[in-house]
Amino acid sequence: MRPVNNVVDASNYVLHETGHPLHTFDYDKLAEHRIIVRYAEEGETFETLDHKERTLSRNVLLICDGKKPVAMAGVMGGLDSEISDNTVNVLIESAYFDPPTIRKGSKQQLLSTDSSKRFERGTDPNANCVYAQDRLASLILELAGGNCAKGMIDVYPKKIEPLPITMRFDRLKKITSLDISPETCRTIFESLDISVQSMDDQTINVLAPTFRPDLEREIDLIEEIVRIYGLNKIQANSRLQFSMSETVDPLNPFLNRIREIFVGFGFHEAISNSLVSQDMANAGIWGYAPVPLMNPLSIDMNYLRTDLIQPLLHNLKLNAARKRQHVRLFEIGRVMEKDPLSETTVREHQNLGVIMCSDMWDLHWLRSPAPADFFFGKGMLMRFLDNMGITDISLNNTDFHPDPYRIFMDITSGKIQIGKIGEYQPEFLNKYQLEYPVVILELKLDVIFELRKEVFKYKPVSPFPSMTRDISIVVDKNMESETLMKEIHQKGSKFLKDVVVYDQFMDDRKLTPGKKALSYRLWFQSDERTLEDQDVDRIMEKIFNILIRKYGAQLR
């Protein structure tokens, strides 16, 4: 304890001796010599003993004199009424406050004290409240001298009575497996100052004292009995008996399968707090309306998360601050948005979040370092979705484009949105001194679960040789390569096995302004015979014609 003066030191001593907080005022500093208990007005200010001026909300309880606040009830006193070296008359306050009320005020002000911790957990409103006050008055007279005024002002509008609780002996035996006699139970309760009202062969009725706010239910009494009787007397059961549910949630093996895939990709699973700050909630990549908490623990945890990327990004920053650059993290969890159709309900989504800031591969003497960029992340995404049996995938520019991203795209299967993928701007990397690009990915697992294909068909490898053709075309700069690749696949017949884009060229000095050149490689193979040049030439001619006619492409 930090020594202040003999009066304050005595009140702190009694706090630790009895467990009941007290507060002392300089009586001569109290306007009109009155004490008024009220809630604060919204935006009302008050300077506490730590010399901080605090802006209060309506859920903060105040102790006031005839004109102004003099203390935050159950938390901390005010600077204007503190005990000083010039104090002559002392007013002692011994109170009982509603625990949730004190907790709300303490958390709202981010102010936790020895007093607030005890009031939040519950104190004794009866005997201990009066005893602590008398004990403090006695110590002050002993240490500082003076006289004590006779009597006290006692305002107790709604008296809190001891709580009646019934405990069944058969319930005690079922939970503990101990055969404890009723008389032993009576003796234990009486030794703990728990008043026994009545008892028979089946039950025992007691009154839980007000200094034990933790005793509320039958199970609390059973805990007290076995705690005193001896936990070590409970025999271990070598036979484990449990019931299995007849139905298994199919989502669980699906999520475990996803974990195995990403661990195989070289990622570590993260488990983040679902409570985030307002800034993190507003920065969510989905554009969801954030959901505030009615009774937040702190300003850093006052909203439900709207995506998984913001908590993962926070973990990445912590790793970067500790000079760890090679980071690959994923998380499976729920994100929340405010239901636009209701003021009181929340929509939940089961998502997968991924963040990557690393090389493509681990450091190796045979390989040069190569950063894992957006396209590496896209390839990983395609492998994952292929593993899920989802093949009709498109990446499209999105209307909702958060500022920090260099690339940010929607992931769709047909017309159904299943996720988002992006890469941060270089300025972000410089801010946090990151060596590698930061790639993010978030997928809607509820949607993927419905789209997945559990049954995979085996197809033998063709024994016939394959053929390749290259095509280079000039198109508008805003033309998406994905659109052209889909068109090539559609016109490529059953012989076209794969298409990849391997080059992109943009230079207004060498090409028509507003144009770009794309180069594709096409693989052809038959499962039935060896293809001839004329077979592939006919297919290539169809592809050329559709690209020229439909998209205005020019062959290079």
CSV table of N, CA and C in Angstrom, one decimal, residues 6 37 50 54 56 58 78 94 132 148 179 182 191 252 276 278 303 307 335 339 360 362 370 383 427 430 484 498:
chain,number,residue,atom,x,y,z
A,6,ASN,N,-2.5,9.5,7.7
A,6,ASN,CA,-2.9,8.5,8.7
A,6,ASN,C,-4.4,8.1,8.5
A,37,VAL,N,-26.7,10.7,-3.7
A,37,VAL,CA,-26.2,9.7,-4.6
A,37,VAL,C,-27.1,9.8,-5.9
A,50,ASP,N,-6.6,10.9,-9.1
A,50,ASP,CA,-5.4,10.7,-9.9
A,50,ASP,C,-5.2,11.9,-10.8
A,54,ARG,N,-12.4,13.4,-16.1
A,54,ARG,CA,-13.1,12.3,-16.8
A,54,ARG,C,-14.4,12.8,-17.3
A,56,LEU,N,-18.1,11.6,-18.2
A,56,LEU,CA,-18.9,10.5,-17.7
A,56,LEU,C,-20.1,10.3,-18.6
A,58,ARG,N,-24.1,8.2,-18.6
A,58,ARG,CA,-25.3,8.0,-17.7
A,58,ARG,C,-25.2,6.8,-16.8
A,78,GLY,N,-13.0,12.2,-5.4
A,78,GLY,CA,-12.7,13.4,-6.2
A,78,GLY,C,-11.6,14.2,-5.5
A,94,SER,N,-19.4,4.3,4.4
A,94,SER,CA,-19.4,2.9,4.3
A,94,SER,C,-20.7,2.5,3.5
A,132,ALA,N,-17.0,-2.4,9.4
A,132,ALA,CA,-15.8,-1.7,8.8
A,132,ALA,C,-15.8,-0.3,9.1
A,148,CYS,N,-15.3,11.3,18.2
A,148,CYS,CA,-16.3,10.7,17.3
A,148,CYS,C,-17.7,11.1,17.6
A,179,ASP,N,-20.6,-40.6,0.5
A,179,ASP,CA,-21.7,-40.8,1.4
A,179,ASP,C,-21.5,-40.0,2.7
A,182,PRO,N,-26.1,-36.4,7.0
A,182,PRO,CA,-26.7,-35.1,7.2
A,182,PRO,C,-26.1,-34.3,8.4
A,191,SER,N,-20.0,-24.4,10.7
A,191,SER,CA,-18.6,-23.9,10.9
A,191,SER,C,-18.3,-22.8,9.9
A,252,ASN,N,-18.0,-30.2,-39.0
A,252,ASN,CA,-16.7,-30.4,-38.2
A,252,ASN,C,-15.7,-31.1,-39.0
A,276,VAL,N,-13.1,-6.8,-31.0
A,276,VAL,CA,-12.1,-5.9,-31.6
A,276,VAL,C,-12.5,-4.5,-31.3
A,278,GLN,N,-13.3,-0.4,-32.5
A,278,GLN,CA,-14.2,0.1,-33.5
A,278,GLN,C,-13.5,0.3,-34.8
A,303,TYR,N,-16.4,-4.1,-30.0
A,303,TYR,CA,-17.2,-4.5,-31.2
A,303,TYR,C,-17.0,-5.9,-31.5
A,307,ASP,N,-14.6,-9.3,-39.8
A,307,ASP,CA,-13.9,-10.1,-40.7
A,307,ASP,C,-12.8,-10.8,-39.9
A,335,VAL,N,-17.6,-14.5,-38.1
A,335,VAL,CA,-17.7,-13.0,-38.2
A,335,VAL,C,-19.1,-12.6,-38.1
A,339,ASP,N,-27.8,-7.2,-38.5
A,339,ASP,CA,-28.9,-7.6,-39.4
A,339,ASP,C,-29.6,-6.3,-39.9
A,360,MET,N,8.1,-17.8,-51.3
A,360,MET,CA,7.3,-18.9,-51.8
A,360,MET,C,7.7,-20.2,-51.1
A,362,ASP,N,10.8,-22.1,-48.2
A,362,ASP,CA,11.8,-21.8,-47.2
A,362,ASP,C,13.2,-21.6,-47.7
A,370,ALA,N,12.2,-15.9,-53.4
A,370,ALA,CA,11.2,-15.3,-54.3
A,370,ALA,C,10.0,-15.0,-53.4
A,383,ARG,N,-5.8,-24.2,-55.9
A,383,ARG,CA,-5.5,-25.5,-55.5
A,383,ARG,C,-6.5,-25.9,-54.3
A,427,GLU,N,3.3,1.0,-49.6
A,427,GLU,CA,3.4,1.9,-48.5
A,427,GLU,C,3.1,1.3,-47.1
A,430,ASN,N,6.3,-0.6,-46.1
A,430,ASN,CA,7.3,0.3,-45.6
A,430,ASN,C,7.0,0.7,-44.2
A,484,LEU,N,-11.2,-14.0,-71.2
A,484,LEU,CA,-10.7,-14.6,-72.5
A,484,LEU,C,-10.3,-16.0,-72.3
A,498,ASP,N,-5.7,-27.6,-71.0
A,498,ASP,CA,-5.3,-26.5,-70.1
A,498,ASP,C,-4.9,-25.3,-70.9
